[in-house]
Tab-separated table of C-alpha atoms and ligand atoms in Angstrom:
chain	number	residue	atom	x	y	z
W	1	UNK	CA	9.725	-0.043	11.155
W	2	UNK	CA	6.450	1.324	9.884
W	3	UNK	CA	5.338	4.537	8.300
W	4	UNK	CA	2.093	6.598	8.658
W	5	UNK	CA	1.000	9.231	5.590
W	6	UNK	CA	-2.641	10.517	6.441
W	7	UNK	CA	-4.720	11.287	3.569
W	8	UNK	CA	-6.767	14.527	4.919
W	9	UNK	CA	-10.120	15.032	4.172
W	10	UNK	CA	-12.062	16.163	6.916
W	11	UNK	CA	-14.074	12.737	8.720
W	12	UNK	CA	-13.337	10.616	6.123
W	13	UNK	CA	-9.372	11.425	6.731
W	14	UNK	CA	-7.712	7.533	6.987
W	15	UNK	CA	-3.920	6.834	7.702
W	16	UNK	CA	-1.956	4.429	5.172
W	17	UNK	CA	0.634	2.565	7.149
W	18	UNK	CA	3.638	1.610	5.540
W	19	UNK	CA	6.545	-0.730	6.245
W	20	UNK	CA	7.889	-4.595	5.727
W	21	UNK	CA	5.254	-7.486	7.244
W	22	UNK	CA	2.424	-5.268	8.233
W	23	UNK	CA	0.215	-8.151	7.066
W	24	UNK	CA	1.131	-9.925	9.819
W	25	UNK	CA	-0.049	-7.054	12.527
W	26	UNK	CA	-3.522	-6.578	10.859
W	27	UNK	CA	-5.646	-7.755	13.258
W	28	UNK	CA	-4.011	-5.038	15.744
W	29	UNK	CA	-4.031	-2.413	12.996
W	30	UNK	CA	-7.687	-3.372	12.489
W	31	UNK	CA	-8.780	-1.936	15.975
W	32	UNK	CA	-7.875	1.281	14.685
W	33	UNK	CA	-10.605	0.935	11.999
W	34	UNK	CA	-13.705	0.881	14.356
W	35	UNK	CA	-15.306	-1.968	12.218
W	36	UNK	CA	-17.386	-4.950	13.274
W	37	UNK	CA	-16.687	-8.843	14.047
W	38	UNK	CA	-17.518	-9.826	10.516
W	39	UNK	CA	-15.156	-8.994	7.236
W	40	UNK	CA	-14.983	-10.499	4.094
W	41	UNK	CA	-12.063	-10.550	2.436
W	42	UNK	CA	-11.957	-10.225	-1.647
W	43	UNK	CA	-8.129	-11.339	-3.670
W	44	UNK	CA	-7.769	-13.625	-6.223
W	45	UNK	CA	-6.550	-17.420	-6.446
W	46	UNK	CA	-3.317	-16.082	-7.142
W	47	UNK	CA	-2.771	-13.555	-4.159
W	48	UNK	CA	-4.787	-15.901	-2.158
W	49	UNK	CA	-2.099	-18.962	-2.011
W	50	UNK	CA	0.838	-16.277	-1.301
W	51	UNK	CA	-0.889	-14.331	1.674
W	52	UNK	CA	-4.906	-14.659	1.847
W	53	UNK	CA	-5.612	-17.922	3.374
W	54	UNK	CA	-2.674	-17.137	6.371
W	55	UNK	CA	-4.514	-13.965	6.500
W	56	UNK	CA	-7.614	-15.112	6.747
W	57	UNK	CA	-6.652	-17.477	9.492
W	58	UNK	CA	-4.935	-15.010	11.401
W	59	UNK	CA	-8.168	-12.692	11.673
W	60	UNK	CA	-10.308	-15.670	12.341
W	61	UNK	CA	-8.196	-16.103	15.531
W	62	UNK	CA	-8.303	-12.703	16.548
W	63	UNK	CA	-11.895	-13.238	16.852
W	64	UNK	CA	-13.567	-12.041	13.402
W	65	UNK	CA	-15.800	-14.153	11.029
W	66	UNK	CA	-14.523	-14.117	7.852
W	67	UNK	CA	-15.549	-14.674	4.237
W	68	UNK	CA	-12.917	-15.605	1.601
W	69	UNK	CA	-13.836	-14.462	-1.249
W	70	UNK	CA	-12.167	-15.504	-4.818
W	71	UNK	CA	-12.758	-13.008	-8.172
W	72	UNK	CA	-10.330	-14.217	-10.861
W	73	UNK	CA	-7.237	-12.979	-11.365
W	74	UNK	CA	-6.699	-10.301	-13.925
W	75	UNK	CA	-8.758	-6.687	-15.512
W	76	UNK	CA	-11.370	-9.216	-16.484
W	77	UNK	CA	-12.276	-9.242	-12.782
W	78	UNK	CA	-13.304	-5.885	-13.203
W	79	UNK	CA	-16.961	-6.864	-14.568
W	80	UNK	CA	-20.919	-6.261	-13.407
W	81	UNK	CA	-20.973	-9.994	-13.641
W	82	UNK	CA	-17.972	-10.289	-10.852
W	83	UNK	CA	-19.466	-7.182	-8.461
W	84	UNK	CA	-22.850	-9.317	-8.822
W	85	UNK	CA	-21.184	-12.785	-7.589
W	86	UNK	CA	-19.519	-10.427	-4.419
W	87	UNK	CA	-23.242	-8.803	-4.118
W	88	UNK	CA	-24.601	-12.791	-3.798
W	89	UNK	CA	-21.533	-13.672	-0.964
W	90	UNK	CA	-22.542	-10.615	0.972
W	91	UNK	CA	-26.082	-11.498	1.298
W	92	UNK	CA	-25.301	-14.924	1.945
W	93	UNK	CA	-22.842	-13.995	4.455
W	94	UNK	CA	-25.585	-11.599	6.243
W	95	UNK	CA	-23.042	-8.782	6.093
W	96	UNK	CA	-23.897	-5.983	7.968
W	97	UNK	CA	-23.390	-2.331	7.775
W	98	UNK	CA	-20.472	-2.806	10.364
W	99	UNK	CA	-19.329	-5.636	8.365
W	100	UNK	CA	-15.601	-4.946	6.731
W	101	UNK	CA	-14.506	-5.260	3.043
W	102	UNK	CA	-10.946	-5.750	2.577
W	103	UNK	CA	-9.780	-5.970	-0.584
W	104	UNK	CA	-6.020	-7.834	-0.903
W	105	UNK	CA	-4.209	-8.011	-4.479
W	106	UNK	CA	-3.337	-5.575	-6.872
W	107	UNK	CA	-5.271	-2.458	-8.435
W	108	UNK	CA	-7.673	-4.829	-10.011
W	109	UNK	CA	-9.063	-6.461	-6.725
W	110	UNK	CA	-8.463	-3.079	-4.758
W	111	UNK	CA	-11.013	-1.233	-7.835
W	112	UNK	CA	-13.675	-4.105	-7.668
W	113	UNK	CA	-13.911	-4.643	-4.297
W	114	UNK	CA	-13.867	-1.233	-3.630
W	115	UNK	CA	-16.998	-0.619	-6.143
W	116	UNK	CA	-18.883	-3.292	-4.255
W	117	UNK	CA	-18.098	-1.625	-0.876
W	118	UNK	CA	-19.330	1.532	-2.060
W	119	UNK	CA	-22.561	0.050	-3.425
W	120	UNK	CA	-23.126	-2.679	-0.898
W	121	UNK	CA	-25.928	-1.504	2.343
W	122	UNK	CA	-25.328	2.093	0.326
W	123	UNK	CA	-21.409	1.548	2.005
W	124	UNK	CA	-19.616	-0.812	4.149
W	125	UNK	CA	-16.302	0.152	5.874
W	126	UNK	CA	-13.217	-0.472	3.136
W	127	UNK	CA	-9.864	-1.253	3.804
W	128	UNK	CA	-7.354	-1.435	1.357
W	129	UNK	CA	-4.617	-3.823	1.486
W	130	UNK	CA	-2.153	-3.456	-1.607
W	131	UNK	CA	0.083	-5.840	-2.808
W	132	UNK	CA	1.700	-4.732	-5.708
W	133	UNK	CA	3.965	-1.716	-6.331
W	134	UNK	CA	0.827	0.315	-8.684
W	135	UNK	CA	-1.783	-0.851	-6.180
W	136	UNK	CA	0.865	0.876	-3.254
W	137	UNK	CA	1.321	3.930	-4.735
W	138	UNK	CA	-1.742	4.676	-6.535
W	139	UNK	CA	-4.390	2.727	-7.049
W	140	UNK	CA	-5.295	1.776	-3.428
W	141	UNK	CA	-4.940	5.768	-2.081
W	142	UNK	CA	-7.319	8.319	-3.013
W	143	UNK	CA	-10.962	6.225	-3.030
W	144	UNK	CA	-11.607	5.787	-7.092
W	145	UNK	CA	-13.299	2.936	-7.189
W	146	UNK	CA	-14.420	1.331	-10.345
W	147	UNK	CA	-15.379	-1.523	-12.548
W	148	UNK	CA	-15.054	-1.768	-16.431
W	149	UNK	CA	-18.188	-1.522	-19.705
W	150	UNK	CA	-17.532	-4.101	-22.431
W	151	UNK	CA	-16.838	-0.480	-24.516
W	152	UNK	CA	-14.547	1.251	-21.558
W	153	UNK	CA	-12.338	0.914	-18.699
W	154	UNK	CA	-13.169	1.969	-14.894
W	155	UNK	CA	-16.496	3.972	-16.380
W	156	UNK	CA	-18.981	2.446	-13.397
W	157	UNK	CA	-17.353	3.901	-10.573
W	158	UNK	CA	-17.683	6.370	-7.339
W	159	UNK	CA	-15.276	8.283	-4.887
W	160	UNK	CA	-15.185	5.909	-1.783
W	161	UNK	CA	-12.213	6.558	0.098
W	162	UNK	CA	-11.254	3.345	2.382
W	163	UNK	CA	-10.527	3.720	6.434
W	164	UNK	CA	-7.376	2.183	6.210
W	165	UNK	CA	-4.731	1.280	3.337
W	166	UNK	CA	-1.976	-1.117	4.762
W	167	UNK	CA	0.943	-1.772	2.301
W	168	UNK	CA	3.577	-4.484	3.227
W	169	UNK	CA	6.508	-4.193	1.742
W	170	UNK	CA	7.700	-7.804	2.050
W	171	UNK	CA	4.612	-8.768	-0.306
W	172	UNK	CA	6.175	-6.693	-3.677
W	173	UNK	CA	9.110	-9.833	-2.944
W	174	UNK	CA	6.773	-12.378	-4.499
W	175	UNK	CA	5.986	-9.676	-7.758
W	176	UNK	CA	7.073	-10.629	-11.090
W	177	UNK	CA	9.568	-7.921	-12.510
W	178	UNK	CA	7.614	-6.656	-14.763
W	179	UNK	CA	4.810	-5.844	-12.453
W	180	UNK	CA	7.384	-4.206	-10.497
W	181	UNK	CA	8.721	-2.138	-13.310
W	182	UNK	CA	4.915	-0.875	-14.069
W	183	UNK	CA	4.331	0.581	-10.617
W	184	UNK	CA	7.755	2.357	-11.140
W	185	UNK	CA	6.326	4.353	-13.569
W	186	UNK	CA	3.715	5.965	-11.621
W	187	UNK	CA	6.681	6.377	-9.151
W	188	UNK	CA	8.313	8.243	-11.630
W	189	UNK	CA	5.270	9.673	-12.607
W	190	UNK	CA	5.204	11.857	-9.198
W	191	UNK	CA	8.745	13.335	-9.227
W	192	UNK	CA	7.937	14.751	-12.671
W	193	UNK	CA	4.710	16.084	-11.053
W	194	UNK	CA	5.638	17.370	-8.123
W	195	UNK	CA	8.896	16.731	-6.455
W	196	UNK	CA	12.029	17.590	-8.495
W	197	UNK	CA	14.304	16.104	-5.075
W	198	UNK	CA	12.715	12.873	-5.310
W	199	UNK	CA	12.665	12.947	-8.798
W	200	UNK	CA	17.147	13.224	-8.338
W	201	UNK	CA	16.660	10.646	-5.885
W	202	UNK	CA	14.905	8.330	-8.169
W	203	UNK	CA	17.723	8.762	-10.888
W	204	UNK	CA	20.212	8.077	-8.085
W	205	UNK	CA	18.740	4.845	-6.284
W	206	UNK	CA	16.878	3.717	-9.274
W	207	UNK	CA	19.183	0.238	-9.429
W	208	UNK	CA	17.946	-0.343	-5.191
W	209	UNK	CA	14.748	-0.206	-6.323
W	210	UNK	CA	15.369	-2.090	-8.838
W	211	UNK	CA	16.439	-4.827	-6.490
W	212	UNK	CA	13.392	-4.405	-4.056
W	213	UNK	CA	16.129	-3.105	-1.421
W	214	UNK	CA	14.027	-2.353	1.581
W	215	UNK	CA	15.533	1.065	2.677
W	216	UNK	CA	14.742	2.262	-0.879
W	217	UNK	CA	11.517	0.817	-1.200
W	218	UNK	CA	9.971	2.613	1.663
W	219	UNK	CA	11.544	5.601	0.841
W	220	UNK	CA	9.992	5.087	-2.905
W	221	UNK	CA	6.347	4.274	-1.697
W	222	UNK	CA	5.983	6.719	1.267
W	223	UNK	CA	7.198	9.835	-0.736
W	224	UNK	CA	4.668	8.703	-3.882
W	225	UNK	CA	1.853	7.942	-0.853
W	226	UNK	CA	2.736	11.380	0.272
W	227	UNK	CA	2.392	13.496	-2.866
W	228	UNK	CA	-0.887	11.650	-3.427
W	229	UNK	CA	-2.276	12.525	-0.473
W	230	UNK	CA	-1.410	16.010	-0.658
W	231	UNK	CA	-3.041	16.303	-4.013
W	232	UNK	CA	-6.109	13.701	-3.200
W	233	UNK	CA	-6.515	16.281	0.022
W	234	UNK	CA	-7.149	19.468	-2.093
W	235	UNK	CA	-8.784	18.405	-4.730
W	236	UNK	CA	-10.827	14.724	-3.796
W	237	UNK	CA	-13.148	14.470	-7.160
W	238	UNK	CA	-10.835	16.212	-9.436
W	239	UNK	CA	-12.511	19.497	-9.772
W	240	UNK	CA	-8.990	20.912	-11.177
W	241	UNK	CA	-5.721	19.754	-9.521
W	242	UNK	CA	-5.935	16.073	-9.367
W	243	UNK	CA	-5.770	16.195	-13.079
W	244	UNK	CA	-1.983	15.967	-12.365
W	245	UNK	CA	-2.159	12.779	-11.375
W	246	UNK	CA	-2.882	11.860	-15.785
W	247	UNK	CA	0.617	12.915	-16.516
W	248	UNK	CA	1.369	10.350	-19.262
W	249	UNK	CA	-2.445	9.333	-19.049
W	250	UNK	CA	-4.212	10.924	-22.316
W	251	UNK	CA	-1.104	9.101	-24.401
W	252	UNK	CA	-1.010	5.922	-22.174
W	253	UNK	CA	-4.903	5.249	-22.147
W	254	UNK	CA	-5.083	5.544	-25.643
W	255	UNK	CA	-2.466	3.177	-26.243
W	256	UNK	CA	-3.962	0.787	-24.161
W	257	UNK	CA	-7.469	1.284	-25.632
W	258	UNK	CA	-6.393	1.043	-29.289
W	259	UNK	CA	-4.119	-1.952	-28.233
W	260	UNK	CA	-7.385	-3.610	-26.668
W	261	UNK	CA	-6.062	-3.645	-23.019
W	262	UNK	CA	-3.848	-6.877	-24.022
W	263	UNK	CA	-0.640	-5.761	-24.525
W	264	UNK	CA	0.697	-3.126	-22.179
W	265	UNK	CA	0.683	-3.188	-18.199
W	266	UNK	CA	-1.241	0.097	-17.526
W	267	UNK	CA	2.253	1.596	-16.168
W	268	UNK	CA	4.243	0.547	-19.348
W	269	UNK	CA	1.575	2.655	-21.692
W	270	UNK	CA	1.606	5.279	-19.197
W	271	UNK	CA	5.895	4.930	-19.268
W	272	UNK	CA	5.294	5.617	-23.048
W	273	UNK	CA	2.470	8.095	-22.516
W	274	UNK	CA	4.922	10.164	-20.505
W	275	UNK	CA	7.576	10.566	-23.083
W	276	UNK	CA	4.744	11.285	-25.576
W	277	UNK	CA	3.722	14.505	-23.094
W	278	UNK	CA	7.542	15.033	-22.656
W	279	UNK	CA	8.368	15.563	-26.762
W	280	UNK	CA	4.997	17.773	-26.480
W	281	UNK	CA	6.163	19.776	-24.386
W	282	UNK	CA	9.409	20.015	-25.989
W	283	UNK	CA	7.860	21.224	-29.277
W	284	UNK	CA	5.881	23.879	-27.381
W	285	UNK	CA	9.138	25.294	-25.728
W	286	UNK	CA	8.143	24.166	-22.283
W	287	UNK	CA	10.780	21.520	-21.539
W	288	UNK	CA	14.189	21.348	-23.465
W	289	UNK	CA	15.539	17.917	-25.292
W	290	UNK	CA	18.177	17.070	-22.619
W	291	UNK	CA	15.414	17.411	-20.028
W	292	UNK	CA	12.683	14.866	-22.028
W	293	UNK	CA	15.873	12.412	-22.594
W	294	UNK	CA	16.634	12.693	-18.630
W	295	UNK	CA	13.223	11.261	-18.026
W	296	UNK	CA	13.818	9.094	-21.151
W	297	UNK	CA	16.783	7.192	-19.397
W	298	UNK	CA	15.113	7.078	-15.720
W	299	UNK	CA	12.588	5.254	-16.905
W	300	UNK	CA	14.739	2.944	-19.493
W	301	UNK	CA	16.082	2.364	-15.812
W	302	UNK	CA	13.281	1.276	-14.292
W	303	UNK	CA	13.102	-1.326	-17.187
W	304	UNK	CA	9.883	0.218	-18.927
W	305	UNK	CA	9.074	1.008	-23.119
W	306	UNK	CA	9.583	4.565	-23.745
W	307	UNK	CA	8.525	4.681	-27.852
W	308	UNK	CA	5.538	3.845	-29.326
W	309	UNK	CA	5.075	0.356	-31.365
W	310	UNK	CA	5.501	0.423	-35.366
W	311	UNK	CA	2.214	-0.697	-36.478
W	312	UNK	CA	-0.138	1.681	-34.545
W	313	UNK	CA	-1.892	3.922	-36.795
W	314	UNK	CA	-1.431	7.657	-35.499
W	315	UNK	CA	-4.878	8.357	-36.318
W	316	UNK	CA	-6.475	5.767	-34.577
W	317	UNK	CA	-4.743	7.105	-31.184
W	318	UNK	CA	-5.840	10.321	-31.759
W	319	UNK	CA	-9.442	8.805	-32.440
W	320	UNK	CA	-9.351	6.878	-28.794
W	321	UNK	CA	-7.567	10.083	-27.019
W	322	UNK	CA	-11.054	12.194	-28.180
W	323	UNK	CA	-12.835	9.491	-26.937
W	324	UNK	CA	-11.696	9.687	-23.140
W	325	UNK	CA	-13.675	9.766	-20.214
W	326	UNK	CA	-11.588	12.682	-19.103
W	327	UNK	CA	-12.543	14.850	-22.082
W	328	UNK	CA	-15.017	17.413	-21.129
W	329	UNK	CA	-16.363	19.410	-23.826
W	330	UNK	CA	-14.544	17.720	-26.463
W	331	UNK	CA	-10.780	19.471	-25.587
W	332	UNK	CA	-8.364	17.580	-25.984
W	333	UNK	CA	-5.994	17.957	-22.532
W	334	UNK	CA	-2.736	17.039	-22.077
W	335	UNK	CA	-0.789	17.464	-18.480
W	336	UNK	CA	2.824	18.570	-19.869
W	337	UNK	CA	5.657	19.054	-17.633
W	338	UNK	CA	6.847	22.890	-17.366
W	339	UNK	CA	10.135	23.781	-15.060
W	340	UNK	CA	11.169	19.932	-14.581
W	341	UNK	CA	11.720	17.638	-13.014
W	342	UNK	CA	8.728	18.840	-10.301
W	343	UNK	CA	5.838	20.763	-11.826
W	344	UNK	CA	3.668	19.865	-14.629
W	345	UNK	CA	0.916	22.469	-15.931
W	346	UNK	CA	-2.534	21.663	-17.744
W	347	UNK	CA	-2.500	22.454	-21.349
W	348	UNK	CA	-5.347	22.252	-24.149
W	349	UNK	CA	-3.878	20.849	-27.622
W	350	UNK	CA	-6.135	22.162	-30.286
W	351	UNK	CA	-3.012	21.958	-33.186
W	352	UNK	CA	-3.925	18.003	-34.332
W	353	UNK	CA	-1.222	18.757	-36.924
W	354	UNK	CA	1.601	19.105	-34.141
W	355	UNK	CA	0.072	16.157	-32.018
W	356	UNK	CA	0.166	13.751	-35.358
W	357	UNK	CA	3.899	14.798	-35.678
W	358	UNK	CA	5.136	14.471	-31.920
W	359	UNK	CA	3.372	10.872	-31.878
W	360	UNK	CA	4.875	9.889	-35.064
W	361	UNK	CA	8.335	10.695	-34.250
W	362	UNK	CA	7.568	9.244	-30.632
W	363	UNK	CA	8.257	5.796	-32.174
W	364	UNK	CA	11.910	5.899	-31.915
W	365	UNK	CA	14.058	7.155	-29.148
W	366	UNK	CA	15.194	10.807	-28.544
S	401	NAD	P1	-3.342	-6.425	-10.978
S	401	NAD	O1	-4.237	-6.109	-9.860
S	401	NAD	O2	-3.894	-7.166	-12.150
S	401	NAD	O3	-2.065	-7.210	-10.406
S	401	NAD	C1	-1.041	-7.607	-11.299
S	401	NAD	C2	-0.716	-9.092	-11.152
S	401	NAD	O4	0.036	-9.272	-9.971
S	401	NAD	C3	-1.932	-9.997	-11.023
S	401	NAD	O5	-1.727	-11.159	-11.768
S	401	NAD	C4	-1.980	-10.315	-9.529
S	401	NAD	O6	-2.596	-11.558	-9.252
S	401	NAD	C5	-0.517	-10.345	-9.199
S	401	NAD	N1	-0.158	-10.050	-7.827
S	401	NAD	C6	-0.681	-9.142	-6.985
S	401	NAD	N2	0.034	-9.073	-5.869
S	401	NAD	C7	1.024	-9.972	-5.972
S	401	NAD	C8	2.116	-10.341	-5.136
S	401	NAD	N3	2.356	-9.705	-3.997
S	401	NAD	N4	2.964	-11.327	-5.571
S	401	NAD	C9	2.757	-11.933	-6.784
S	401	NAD	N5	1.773	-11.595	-7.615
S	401	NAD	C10	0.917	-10.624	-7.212
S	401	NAD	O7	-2.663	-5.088	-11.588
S	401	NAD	P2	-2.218	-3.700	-10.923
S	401	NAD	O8	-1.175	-3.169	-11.834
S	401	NAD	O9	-1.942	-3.821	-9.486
S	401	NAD	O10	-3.534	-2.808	-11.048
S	401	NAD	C11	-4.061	-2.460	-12.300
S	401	NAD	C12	-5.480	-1.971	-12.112
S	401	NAD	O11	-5.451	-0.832	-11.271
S	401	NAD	C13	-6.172	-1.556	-13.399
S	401	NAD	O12	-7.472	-2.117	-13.421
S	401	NAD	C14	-6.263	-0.037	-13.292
S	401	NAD	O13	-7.417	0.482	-13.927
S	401	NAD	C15	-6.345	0.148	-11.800
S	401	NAD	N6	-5.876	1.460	-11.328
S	401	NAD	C16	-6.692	2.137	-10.469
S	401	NAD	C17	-6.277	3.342	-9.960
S	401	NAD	C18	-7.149	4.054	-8.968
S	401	NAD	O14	-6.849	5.205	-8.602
S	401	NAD	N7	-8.203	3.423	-8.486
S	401	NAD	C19	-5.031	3.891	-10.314
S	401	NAD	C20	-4.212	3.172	-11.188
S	401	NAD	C21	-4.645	1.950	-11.698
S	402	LIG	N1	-4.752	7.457	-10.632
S	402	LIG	C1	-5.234	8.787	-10.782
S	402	LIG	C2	-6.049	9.268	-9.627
S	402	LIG	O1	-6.185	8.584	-8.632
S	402	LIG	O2	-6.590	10.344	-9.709
């Protein structure tokens, strides 16, 4: 059983097809893509002994030349110095401007390869294949595309949406819990922001997906593919609306900046950045306190951090939240949820005072 959500944007409009072993029907799914013989395929040593090297036989046998391609595992893939070494395989390779990149692994691959596609003979044809829960419901839809400065994360980028995103379900099997848990939260992330139904379905089948129970799982990854779409369609570069997408972003970034990207998964500061918006909001009257708990226990559910550690200075979080690439103009923007579960509103937070108190008491539970 497979899926199809179309992100719409005009000629550069791509379906993502989603369902259990779709891996193993890329090389029909491919001649949707109208690409050329040659791809080269970018994971990492991990991803690459679970699914890349059957992969890459499988597409040599349907007739393509490939190149493997290995960047190492983890954000620290996310360098000039690793987009250089995938520059140097492409021109060894003689890739052409037919020539496929698809990127297989997790948000980190997905980002990097998707930066050197963009750049690459000014943009070869990108296809996304995710293969964990983040890279499924976020990072692989949508076409941001960046790599990391020593000083900030994802800050060399461009908007290069791919041609095709597959995601296999039967790959999130091989995912340690935890990684599973940190997609969750951008799961979570889009009932708050748009869908108050899914956001009662979450609550209800939270345990399924807890288990990885297929039924669930595509239920889980199509509705969050879905709302992204809808919101990628309006508004691609995030002129205004795809702002919404940040929910638990201005919080979670910091915490991962000030925590120097070694501590959290990017969905476990963003699980924390969420309840930090959440106690905002309650402060300002736009959410009540049985609401911000509701949200509290879903994602306790989903086995994420919902407070903020002990020993970070409130100051210094404050400092890193000014310094965001999503500031413009020096305000200070939080995404706060208003009539929840299923709409969220934009807000400007100019009283320090109140956002120094709401992250202080956001260290222990509601
Ligand atoms: P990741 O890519 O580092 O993957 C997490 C871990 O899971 C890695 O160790 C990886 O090797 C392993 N892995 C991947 N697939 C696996 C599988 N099927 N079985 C077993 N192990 C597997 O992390 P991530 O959470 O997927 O992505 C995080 C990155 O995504 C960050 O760099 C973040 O900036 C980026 N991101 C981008 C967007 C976007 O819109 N472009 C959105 C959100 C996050
Ligand atoms: N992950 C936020 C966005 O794609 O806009």
């Amino acid at each position: 059983m497979r899926t199809t959500v179309t992100v719409d944007l005009g000629p550069r409009s791509y379906p993502i097809h989603i369902g259990q072993h779709l891996l193993a029907e890329l090389p029909e799914l491919l001649q949707q893509a109208d690409i050329g013989r040659q791809i080269m395929l970018v994971t990492n040593p991990n991803v690459d002994a679970l699914y890349g090297q059957n992969l890459a036989s499988a597409l040599t046998q349907a007739g393509y030349k490939v190149t493997r391609t290995l960047v190492p595992d983890g954000e620290q893939a996310k360098t000039l110095e690793q987009a250089a070494a995938l520059y140097d395989a492409a021109f060894a390779a003689r890739l052409d401007r037919r020539s496929a990149v698809l990127a297989l692994g997790g948000g980190v691959v997905g980002d990097l390869a998707g930066f050197f596609a963009a750049t690459y003979l000014r943009g070869l044809p990108f296809i996304q294949l995710p293969t964990t829960l983040l890279a499924q419901v976020d990072s692989s839809v949508g076409g941001k595309v960046a790599i990391n400065h020593p000083g900030a994360k994802n800050i060399i980028g461009a908007f290069y949406q791919p041609r095709l995103v597959i995601a296999d379900l039967a790959t999130l099997t091989t995912l340690p819990k935890r990684e599973i848990s940190t997609g969750l939260a951008e799961v979570i992330k889009y009932g708050v922001i748009a869908d108050g139904e899914f956001f009662v379905w979450l609550e209800e089948n939270m345990s399924r997906l807890g288990r990885l129970e297929p039924a669930a799982l595509a239920v889980a990854v199509e509705k969050s593919c879905r709302i992204k779409a809808q919101v990628v369609g309006r508004d691609e570069r995030e002129q205004s609306l795809r702002a919404i997408l940040n929910f638990g972003h201005t919080a979670g970034h910091a915490l991962e900046a000030v925590t120097d990207y070694a501590v959290y998964r990017h969905g476990e500061a963003v699980a924390i950045g969420m309840m930090v918006a959440a106690r905002l909001a309650v402060a300002l009257g736009m959410m009540d306190l049985p609401q911000a708990r509701r949200l509290q226990h879903l994602l306790q559910m989903a086995g994420l951090p919902v407070t903020l550690p002990e020993g970070i200075a409130v100051d210094s979080l404050i400092t890193a939240m000014q310094h965001d690439k999503k500031i413009i103009s020096g305000r200070l923007t939080f995404v706060l949820p208003a009539s929840f579960p299923g709409h969220v509103v934009l807000q400007h937070i100019t009283d320090i005072a109140l956002l120094a108190d709401v992250l202080r008491a956001s260290r222990y539970e509601l």
